[in-house]
PDB file of C-alpha atoms in Angstrom:
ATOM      1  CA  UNK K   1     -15.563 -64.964  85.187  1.00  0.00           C
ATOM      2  CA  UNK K   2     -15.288 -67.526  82.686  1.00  0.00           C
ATOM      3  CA  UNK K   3     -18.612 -66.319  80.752  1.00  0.00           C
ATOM      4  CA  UNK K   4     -18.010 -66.490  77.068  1.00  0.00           C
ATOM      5  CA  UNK K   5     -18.705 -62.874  75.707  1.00  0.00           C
ATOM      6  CA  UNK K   6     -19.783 -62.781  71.474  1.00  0.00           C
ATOM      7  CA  UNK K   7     -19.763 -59.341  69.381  1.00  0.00           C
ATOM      8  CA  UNK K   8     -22.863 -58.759  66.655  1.00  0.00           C
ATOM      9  CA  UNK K   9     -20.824 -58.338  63.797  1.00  0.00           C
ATOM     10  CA  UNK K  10     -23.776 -57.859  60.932  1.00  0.00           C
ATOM     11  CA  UNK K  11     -25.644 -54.407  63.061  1.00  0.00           C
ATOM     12  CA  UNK K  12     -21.874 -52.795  63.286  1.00  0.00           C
ATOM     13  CA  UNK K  13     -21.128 -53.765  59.573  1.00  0.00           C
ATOM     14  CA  UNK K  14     -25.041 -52.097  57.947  1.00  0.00           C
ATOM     15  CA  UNK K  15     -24.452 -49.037  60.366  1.00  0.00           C
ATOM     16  CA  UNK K  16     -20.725 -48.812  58.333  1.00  0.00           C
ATOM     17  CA  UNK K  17     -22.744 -49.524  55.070  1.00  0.00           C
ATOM     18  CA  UNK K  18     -25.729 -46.427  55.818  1.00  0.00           C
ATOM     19  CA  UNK K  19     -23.350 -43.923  56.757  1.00  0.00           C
ATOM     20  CA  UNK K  20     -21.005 -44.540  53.327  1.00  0.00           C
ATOM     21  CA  UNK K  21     -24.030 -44.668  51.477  1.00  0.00           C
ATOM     22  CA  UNK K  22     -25.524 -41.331  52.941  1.00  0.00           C
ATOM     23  CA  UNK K  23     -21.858 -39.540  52.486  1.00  0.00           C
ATOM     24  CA  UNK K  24     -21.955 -40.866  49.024  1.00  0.00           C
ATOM     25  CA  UNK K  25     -25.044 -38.901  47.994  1.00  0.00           C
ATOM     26  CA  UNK K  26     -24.248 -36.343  50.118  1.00  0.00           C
ATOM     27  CA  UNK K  27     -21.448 -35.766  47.653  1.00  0.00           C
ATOM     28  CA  UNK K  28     -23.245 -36.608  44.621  1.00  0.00           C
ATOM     29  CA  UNK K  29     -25.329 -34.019  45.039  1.00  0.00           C
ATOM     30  CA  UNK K  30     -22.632 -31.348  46.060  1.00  0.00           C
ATOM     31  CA  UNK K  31     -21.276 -32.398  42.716  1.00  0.00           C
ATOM     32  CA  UNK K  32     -24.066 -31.852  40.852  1.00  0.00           C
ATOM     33  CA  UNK K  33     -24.696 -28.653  42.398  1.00  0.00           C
ATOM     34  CA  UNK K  34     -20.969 -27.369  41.602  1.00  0.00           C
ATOM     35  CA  UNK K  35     -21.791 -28.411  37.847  1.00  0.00           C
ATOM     36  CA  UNK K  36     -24.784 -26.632  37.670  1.00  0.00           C
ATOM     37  CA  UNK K  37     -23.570 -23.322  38.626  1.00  0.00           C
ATOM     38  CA  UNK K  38     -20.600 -23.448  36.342  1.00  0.00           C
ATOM     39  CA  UNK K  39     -22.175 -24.306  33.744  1.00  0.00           C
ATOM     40  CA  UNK K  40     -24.342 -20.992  34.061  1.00  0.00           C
ATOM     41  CA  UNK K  41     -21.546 -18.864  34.658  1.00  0.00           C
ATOM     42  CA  UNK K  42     -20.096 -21.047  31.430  1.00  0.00           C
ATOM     43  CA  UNK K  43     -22.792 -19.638  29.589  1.00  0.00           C
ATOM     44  CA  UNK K  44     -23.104 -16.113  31.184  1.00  0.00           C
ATOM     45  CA  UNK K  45     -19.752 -15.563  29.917  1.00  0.00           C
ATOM     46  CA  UNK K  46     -20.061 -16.534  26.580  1.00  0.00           C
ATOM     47  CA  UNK K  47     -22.922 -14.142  25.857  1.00  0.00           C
ATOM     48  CA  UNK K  48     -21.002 -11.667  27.217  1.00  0.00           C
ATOM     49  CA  UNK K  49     -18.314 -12.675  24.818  1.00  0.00           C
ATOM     50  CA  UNK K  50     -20.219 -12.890  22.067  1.00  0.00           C
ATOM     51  CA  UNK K  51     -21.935  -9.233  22.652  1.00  0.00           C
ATOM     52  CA  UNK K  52     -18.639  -7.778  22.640  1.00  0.00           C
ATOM     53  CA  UNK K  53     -17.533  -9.663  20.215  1.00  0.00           C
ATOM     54  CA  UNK K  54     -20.143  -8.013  17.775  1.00  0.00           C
ATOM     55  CA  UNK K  55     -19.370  -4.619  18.895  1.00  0.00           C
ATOM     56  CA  UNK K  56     -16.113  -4.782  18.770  1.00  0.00           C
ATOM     57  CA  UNK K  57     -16.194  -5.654  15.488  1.00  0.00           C
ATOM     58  CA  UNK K  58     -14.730  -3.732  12.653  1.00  0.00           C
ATOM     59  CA  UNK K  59     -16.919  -2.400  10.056  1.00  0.00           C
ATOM     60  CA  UNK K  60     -16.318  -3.357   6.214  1.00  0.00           C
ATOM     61  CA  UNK K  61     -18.293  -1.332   4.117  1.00  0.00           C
ATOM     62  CA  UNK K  62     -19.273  -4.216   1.493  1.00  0.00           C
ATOM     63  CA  UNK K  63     -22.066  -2.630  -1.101  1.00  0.00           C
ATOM     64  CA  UNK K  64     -23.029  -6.315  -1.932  1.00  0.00           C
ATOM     65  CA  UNK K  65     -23.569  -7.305   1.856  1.00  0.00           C
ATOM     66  CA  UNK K  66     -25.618  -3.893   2.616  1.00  0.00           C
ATOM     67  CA  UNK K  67     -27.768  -4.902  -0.608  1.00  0.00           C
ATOM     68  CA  UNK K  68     -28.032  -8.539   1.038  1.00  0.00           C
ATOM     69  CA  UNK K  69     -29.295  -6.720   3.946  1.00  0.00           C
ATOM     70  CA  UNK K  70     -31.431  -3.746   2.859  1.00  0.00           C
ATOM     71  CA  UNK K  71     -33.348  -6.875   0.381  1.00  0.00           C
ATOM     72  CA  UNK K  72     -33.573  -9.247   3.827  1.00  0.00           C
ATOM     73  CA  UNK K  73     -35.097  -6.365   5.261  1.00  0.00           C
ATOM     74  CA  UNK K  74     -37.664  -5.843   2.693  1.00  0.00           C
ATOM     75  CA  UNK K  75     -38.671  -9.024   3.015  1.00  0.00           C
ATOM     76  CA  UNK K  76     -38.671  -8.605   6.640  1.00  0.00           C
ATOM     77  CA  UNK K  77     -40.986  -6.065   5.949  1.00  0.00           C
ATOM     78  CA  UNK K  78     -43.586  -7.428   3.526  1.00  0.00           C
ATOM     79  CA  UNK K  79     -44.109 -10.429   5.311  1.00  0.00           C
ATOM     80  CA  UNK K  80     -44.596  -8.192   8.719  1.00  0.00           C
ATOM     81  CA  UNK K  81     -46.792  -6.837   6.115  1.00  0.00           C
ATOM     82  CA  UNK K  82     -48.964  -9.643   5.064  1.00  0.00           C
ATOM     83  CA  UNK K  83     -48.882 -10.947   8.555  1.00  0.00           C
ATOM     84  CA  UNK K  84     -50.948  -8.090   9.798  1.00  0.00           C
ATOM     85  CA  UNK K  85     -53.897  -6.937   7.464  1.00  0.00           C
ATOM     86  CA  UNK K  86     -54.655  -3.541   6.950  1.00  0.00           C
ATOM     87  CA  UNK K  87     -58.136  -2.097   8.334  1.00  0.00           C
ATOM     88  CA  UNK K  88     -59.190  -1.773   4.404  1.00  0.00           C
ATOM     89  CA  UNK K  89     -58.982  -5.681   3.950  1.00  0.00           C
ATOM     90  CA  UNK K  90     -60.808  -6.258   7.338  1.00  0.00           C
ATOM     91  CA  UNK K  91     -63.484  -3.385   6.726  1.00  0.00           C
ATOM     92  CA  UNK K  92     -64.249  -5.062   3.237  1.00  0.00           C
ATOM     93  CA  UNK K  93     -64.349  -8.557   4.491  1.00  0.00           C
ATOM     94  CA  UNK K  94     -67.428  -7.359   6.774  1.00  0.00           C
ATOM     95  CA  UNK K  95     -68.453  -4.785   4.030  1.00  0.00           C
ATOM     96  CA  UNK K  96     -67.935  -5.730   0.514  1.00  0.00           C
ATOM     97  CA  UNK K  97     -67.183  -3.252  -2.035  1.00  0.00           C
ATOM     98  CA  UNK K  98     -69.814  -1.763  -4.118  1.00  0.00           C
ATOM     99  CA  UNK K  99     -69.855  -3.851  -7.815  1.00  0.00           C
ATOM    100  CA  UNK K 100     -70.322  -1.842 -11.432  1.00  0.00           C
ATOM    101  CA  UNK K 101     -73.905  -2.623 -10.836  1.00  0.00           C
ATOM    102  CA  UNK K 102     -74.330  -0.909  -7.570  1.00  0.00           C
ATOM    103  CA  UNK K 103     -72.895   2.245  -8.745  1.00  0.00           C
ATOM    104  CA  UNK K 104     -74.979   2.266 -11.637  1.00  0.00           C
ATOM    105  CA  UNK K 105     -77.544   1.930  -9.551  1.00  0.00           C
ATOM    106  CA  UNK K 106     -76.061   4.855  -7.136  1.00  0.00           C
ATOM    107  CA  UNK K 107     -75.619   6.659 -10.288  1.00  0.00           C
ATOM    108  CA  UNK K 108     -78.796   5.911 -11.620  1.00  0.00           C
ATOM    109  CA  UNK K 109     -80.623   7.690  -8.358  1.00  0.00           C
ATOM    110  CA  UNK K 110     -78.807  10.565  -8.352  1.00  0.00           C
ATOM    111  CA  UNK K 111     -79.549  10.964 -11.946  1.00  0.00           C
ATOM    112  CA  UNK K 112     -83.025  10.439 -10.535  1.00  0.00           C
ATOM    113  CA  UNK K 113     -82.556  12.902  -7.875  1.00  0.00           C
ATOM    114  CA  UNK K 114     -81.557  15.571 -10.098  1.00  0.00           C
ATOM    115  CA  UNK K 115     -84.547  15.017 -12.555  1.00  0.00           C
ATOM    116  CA  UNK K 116     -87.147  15.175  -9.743  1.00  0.00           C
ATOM    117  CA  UNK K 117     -85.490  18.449  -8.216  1.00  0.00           C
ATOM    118  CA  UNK K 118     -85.529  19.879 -11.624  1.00  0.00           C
ATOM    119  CA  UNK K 119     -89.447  18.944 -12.206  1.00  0.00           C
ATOM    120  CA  UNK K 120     -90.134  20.435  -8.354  1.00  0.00           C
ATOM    121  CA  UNK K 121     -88.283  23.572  -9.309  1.00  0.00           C
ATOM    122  CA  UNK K 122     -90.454  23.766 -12.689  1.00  0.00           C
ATOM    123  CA  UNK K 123     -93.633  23.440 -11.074  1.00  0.00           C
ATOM    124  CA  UNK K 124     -92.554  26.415  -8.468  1.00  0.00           C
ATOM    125  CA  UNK K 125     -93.300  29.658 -10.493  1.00  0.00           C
ATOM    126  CA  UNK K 126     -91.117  31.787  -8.267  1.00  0.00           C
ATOM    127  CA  UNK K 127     -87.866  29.877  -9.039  1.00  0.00           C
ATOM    128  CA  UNK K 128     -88.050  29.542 -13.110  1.00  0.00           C
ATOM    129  CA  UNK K 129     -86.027  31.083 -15.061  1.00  0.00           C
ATOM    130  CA  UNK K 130     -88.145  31.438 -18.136  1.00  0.00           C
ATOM    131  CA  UNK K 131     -91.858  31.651 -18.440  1.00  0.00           C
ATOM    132  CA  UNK K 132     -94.638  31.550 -20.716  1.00  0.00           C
ATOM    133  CA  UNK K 133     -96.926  34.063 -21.033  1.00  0.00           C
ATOM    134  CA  UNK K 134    -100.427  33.735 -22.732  1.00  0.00           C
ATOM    135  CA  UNK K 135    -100.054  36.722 -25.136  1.00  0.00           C
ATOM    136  CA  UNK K 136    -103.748  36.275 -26.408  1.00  0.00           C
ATOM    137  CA  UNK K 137    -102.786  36.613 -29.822  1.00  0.00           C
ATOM    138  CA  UNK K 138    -102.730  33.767 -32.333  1.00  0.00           C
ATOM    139  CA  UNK K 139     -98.693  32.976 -33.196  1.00  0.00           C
ATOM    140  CA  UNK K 140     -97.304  35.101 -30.476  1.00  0.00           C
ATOM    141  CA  UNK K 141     -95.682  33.796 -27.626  1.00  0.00           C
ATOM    142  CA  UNK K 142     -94.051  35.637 -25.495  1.00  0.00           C
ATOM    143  CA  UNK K 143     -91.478  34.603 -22.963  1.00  0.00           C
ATOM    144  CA  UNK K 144     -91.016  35.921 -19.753  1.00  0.00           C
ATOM    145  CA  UNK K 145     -87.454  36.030 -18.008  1.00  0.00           C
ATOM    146  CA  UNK K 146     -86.253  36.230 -14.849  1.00  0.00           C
ATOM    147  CA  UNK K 147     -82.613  38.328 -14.750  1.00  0.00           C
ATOM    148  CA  UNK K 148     -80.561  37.719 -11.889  1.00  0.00           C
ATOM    149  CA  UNK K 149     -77.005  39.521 -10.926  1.00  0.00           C
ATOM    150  CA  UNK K 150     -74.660  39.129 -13.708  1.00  0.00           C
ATOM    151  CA  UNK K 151     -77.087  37.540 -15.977  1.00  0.00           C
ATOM    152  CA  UNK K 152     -77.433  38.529 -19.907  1.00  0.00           C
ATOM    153  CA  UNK K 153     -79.988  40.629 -20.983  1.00  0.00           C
ATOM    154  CA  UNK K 154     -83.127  39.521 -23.562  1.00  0.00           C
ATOM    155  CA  UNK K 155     -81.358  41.507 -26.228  1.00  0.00           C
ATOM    156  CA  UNK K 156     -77.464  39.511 -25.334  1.00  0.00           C
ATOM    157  CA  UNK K 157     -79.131  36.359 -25.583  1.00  0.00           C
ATOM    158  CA  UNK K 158     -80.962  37.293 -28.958  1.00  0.00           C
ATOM    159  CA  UNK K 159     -78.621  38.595 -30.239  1.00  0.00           C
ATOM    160  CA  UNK K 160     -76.185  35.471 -29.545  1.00  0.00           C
ATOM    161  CA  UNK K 161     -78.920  33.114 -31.289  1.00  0.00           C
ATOM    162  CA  UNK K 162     -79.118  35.032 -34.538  1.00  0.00           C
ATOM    163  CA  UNK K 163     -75.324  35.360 -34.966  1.00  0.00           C
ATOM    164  CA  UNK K 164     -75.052  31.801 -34.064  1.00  0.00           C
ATOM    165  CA  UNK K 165     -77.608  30.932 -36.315  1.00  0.00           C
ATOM    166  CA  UNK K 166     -75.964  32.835 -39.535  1.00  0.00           C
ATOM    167  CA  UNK K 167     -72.878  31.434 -38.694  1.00  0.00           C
ATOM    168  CA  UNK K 168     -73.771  27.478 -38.822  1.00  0.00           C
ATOM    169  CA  UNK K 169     -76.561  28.440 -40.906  1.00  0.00           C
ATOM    170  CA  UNK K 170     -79.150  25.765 -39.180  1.00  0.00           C
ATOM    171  CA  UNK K 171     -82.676  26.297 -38.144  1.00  0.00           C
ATOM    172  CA  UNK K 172     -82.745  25.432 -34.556  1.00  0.00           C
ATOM    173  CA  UNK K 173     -86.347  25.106 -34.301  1.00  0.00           C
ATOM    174  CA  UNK K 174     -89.043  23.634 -36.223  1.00  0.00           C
ATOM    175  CA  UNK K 175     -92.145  26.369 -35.346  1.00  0.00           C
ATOM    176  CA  UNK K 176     -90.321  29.624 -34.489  1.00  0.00           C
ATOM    177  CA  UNK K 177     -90.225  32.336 -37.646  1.00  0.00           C
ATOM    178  CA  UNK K 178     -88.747  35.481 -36.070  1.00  0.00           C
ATOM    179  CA  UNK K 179     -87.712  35.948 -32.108  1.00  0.00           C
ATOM    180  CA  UNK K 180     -87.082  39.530 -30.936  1.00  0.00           C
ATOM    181  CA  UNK K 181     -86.063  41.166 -27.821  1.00  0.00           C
ATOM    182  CA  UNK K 182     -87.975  42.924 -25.488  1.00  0.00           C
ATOM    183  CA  UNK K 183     -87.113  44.990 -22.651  1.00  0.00           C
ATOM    184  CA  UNK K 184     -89.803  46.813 -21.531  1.00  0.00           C
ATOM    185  CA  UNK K 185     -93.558  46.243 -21.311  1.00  0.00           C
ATOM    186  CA  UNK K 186     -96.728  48.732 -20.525  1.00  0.00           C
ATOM    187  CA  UNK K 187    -100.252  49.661 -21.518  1.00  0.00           C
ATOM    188  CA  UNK K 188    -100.993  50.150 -24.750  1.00  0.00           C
ATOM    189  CA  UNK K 189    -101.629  54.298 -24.955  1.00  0.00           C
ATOM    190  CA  UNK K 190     -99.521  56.581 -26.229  1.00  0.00           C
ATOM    191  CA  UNK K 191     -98.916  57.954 -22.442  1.00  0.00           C
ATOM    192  CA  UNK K 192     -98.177  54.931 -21.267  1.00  0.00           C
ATOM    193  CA  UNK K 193     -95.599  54.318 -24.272  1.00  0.00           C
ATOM    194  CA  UNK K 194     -93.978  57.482 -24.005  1.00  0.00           C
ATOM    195  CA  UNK K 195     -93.347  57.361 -20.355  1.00  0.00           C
ATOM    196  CA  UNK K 196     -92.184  53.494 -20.412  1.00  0.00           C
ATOM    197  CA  UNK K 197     -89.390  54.080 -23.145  1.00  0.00           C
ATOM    198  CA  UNK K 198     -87.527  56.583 -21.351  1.00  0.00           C
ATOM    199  CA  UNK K 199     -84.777  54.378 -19.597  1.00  0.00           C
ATOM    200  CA  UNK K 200     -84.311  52.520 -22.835  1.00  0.00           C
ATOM    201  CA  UNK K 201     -83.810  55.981 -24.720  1.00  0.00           C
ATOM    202  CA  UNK K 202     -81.220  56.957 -22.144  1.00  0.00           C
ATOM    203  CA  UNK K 203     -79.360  53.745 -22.398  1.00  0.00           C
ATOM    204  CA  UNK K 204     -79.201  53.449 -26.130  1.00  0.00           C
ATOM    205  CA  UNK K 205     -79.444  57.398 -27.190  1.00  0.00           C
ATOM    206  CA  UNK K 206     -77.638  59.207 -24.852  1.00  0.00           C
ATOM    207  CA  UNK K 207     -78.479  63.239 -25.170  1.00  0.00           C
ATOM    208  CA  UNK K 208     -74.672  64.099 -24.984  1.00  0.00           C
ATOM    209  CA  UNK K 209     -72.302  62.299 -26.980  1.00  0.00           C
ATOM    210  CA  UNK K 210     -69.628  62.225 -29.872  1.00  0.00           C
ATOM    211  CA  UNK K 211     -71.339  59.223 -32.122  1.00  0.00           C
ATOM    212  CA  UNK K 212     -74.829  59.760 -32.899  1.00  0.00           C
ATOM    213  CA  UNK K 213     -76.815  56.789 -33.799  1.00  0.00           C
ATOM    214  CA  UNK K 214     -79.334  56.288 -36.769  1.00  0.00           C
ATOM    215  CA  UNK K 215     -82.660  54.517 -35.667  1.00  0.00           C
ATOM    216  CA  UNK K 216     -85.563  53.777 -36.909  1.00  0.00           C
ATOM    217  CA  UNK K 217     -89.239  52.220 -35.636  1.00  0.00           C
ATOM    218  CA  UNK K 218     -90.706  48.855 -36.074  1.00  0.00           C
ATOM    219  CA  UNK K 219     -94.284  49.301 -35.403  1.00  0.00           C
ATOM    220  CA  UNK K 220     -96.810  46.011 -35.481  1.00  0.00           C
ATOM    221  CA  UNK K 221    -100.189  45.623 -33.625  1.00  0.00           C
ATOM    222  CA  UNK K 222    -102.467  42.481 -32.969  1.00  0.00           C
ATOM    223  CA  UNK K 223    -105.711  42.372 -32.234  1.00  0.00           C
ATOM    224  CA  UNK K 224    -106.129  46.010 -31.478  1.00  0.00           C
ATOM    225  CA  UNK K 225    -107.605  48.571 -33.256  1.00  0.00           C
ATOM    226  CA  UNK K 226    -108.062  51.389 -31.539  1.00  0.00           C
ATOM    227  CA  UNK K 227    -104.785  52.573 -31.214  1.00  0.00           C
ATOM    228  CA  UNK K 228    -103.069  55.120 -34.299  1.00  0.00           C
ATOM    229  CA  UNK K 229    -100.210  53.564 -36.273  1.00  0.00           C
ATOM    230  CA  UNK K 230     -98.543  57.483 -37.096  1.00  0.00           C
ATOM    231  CA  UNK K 231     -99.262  58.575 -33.472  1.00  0.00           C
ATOM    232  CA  UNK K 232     -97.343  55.711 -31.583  1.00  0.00           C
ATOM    233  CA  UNK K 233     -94.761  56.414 -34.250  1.00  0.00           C
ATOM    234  CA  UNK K 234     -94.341  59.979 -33.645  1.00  0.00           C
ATOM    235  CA  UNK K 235     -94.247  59.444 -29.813  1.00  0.00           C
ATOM    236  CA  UNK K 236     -91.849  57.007 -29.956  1.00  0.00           C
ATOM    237  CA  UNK K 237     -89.200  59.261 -32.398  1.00  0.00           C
ATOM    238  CA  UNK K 238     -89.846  62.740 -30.431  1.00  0.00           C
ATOM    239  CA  UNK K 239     -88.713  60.541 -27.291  1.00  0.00           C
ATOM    240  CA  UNK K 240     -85.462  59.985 -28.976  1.00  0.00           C
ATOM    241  CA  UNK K 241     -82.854  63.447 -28.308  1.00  0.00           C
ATOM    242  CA  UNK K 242     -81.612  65.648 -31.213  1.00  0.00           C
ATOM    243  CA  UNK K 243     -77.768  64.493 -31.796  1.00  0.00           C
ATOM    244  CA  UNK K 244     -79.374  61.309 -33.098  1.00  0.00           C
ATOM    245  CA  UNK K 245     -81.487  60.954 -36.484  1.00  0.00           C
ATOM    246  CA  UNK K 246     -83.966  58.468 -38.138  1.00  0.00           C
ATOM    247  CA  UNK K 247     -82.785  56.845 -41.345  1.00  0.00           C
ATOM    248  CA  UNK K 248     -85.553  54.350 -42.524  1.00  0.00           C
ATOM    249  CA  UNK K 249     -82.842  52.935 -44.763  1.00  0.00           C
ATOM    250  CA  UNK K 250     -79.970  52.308 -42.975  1.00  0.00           C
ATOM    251  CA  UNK K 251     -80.376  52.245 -39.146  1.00  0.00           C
ATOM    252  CA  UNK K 252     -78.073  52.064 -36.716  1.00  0.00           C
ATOM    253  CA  UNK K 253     -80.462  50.803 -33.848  1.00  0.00           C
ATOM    254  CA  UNK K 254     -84.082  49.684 -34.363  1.00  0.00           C
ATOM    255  CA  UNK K 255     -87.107  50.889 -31.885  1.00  0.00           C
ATOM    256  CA  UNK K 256     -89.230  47.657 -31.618  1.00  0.00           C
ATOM    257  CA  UNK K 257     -93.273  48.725 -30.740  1.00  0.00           C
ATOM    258  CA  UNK K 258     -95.257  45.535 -30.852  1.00  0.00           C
ATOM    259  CA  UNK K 259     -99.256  45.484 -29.613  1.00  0.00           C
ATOM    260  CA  UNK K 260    -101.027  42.532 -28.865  1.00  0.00           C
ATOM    261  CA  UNK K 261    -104.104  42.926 -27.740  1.00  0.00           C
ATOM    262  CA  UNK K 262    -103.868  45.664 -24.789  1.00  0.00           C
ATOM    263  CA  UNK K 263    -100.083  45.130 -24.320  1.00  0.00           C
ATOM    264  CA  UNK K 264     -97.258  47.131 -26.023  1.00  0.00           C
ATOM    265  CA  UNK K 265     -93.705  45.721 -25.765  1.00  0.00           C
ATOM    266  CA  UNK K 266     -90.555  47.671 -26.496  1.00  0.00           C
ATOM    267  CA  UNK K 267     -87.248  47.006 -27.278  1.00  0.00           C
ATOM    268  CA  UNK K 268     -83.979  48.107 -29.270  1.00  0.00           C
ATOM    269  CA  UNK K 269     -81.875  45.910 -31.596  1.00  0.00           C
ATOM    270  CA  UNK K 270     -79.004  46.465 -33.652  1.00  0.00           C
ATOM    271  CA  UNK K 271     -78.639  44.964 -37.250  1.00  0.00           C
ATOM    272  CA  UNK K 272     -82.056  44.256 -38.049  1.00  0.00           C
ATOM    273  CA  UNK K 273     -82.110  44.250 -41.410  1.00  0.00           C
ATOM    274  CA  UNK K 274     -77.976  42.639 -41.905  1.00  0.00           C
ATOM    275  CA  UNK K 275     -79.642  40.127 -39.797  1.00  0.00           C
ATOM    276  CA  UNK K 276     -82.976  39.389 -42.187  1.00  0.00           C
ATOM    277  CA  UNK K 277     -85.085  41.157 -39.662  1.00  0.00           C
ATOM    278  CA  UNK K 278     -84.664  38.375 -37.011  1.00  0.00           C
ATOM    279  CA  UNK K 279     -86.131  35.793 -38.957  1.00  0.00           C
ATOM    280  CA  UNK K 280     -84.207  32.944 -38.556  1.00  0.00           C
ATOM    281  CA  UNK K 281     -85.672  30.828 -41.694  1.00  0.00           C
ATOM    282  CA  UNK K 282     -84.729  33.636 -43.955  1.00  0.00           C
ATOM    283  CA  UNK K 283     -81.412  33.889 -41.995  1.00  0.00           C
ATOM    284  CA  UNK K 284     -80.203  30.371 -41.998  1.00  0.00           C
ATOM    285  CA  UNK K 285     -81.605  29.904 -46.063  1.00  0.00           C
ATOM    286  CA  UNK K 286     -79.748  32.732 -47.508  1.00  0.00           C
ATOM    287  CA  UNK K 287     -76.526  32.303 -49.085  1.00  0.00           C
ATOM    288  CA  UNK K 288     -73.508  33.503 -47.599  1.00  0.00           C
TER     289      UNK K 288
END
């Protein structure tokens, strides 16, 4: 009964002292927490503000501002621009550009190119244009050409070289005297002669028509003998029909018979004497 009874005051008071400090945290971090979340909805709100506040605002049509803009966005531009690099820039930085001396070089083989294909084209008989023919005669050459479709005739292009010639009045070659046109080509007999100058008599004499022509013939052999001067001549004129007449003087059209050797060549010019009988030295030396 009389036992003295004493209380632990210190285990009571630190029990006290863990439970404030537990409550206290307890609430700092409910505070924290609170903050947290209304500071988001702080700033979720003022976007929202701010997006309205740009569309609802009114437009002022300023010329100066749109300039401002439409130059910031220029610039915007160019440097999105230079920031990227076209595929030219990266295509030369792994393949330079050619320099001046490259393409002279490129030019330089093509030039090449062309020179070879002409030489392999030259040395292929079939695809020449003009040929060279052993006449057998001593200064005669005769030149052989190949006509395609559309192509000028021997007697065109002759024609175009002596009127060129007597219009600049300049030799345009050093060993050529006289150059004449020829059209058709046969044995040398009067048979053969007569029968080869038919299509040329019914191109340039035609039996029926209004303007009759004057002609005359140019006969000259080489290196044959055996063949009559007056017979080829006669031959050749009966060929031509009635309407048209010879005039030794004054021709209209000229009947070309040249021999050399076994060969007779024909052909009909106009203007052979106006144009000194083909001779280009006598045609580029005259006086005008």
């Amino acid at each position: 009964m009389n036992t003295k009874i004493t209380f632990d005051s210190s285990s009571s008071e630190d029990e006290e002292d863990d439970e404030e400090e537990q409550q206290e945290e307890a609430e700092e971090k409910e505070d924290k927490k609170h903050k947290t979340e209304e500071k988001d909805n702080d700033d979720d709100a003022n976007c929202g503000n701010e997006t309205e506040a740009k569309s609802d605002a009114p437009k002022i049509d300023d010329p100066h501002a749109e300039a401002v803009d439409k130059a910031d966005d220029d610039k915007g531009e160019v440097e999105n621009k230079a920031d990227e690099p076209p595929a030219m820039k990266e295509c030369s930085k792994t393949d330079p550009p050619p320099t001046c001396d490259s393409k002279e070089k490129v030019e330089q083989k093509s030039i090449d190119r062309l020179i070879e294909e002409e030489l392999e084209e030259l040395g292929d008989k079939t695809k020449r244009r003009f040929l060279k023919l052993d006449s057998g005669c001593n200064g005669v050459v005769f030149v052989q050409m190949r006509k395609k479709d559309g192509d000028k005739s021997p007697k065109d292009i002759v024609h175009q070289i002596v009127t060129s010639a007597a219009s600049i009045r300049k030799h345009m070659s050093r060993f050529i005297l006289r150059i004449l046109p020829i059209e058709v080509s046969c044995y040398a007999s009067k048979e053969e002669i007569s029968r080869a100058i038919k299509p040329l008599v019914e191109q340039n004499f035609p039996a029926e028509t209004q303007n009759p022509q004057k002609f005359a013939v140019l006969y000259e052999a080489r290196a044959n003998t055996g063949v009559d001067r007056m017979e080829i001549i006669d031959a050749v004129a009966k060929s031509v029909p009635a309407p048209h007449k010879v005039d030794l003087s004054n021709p209209d059209k000229t009947i070309i018979v040249e021999i050399a050797r076994t060969v007779c060549l024909i052909g009909v010019i106009e203007k052979y004497k106006e144009f000194s009988k083909y001779n280009l030295r006598q045609l580029t030396s005259r006086k005008a």
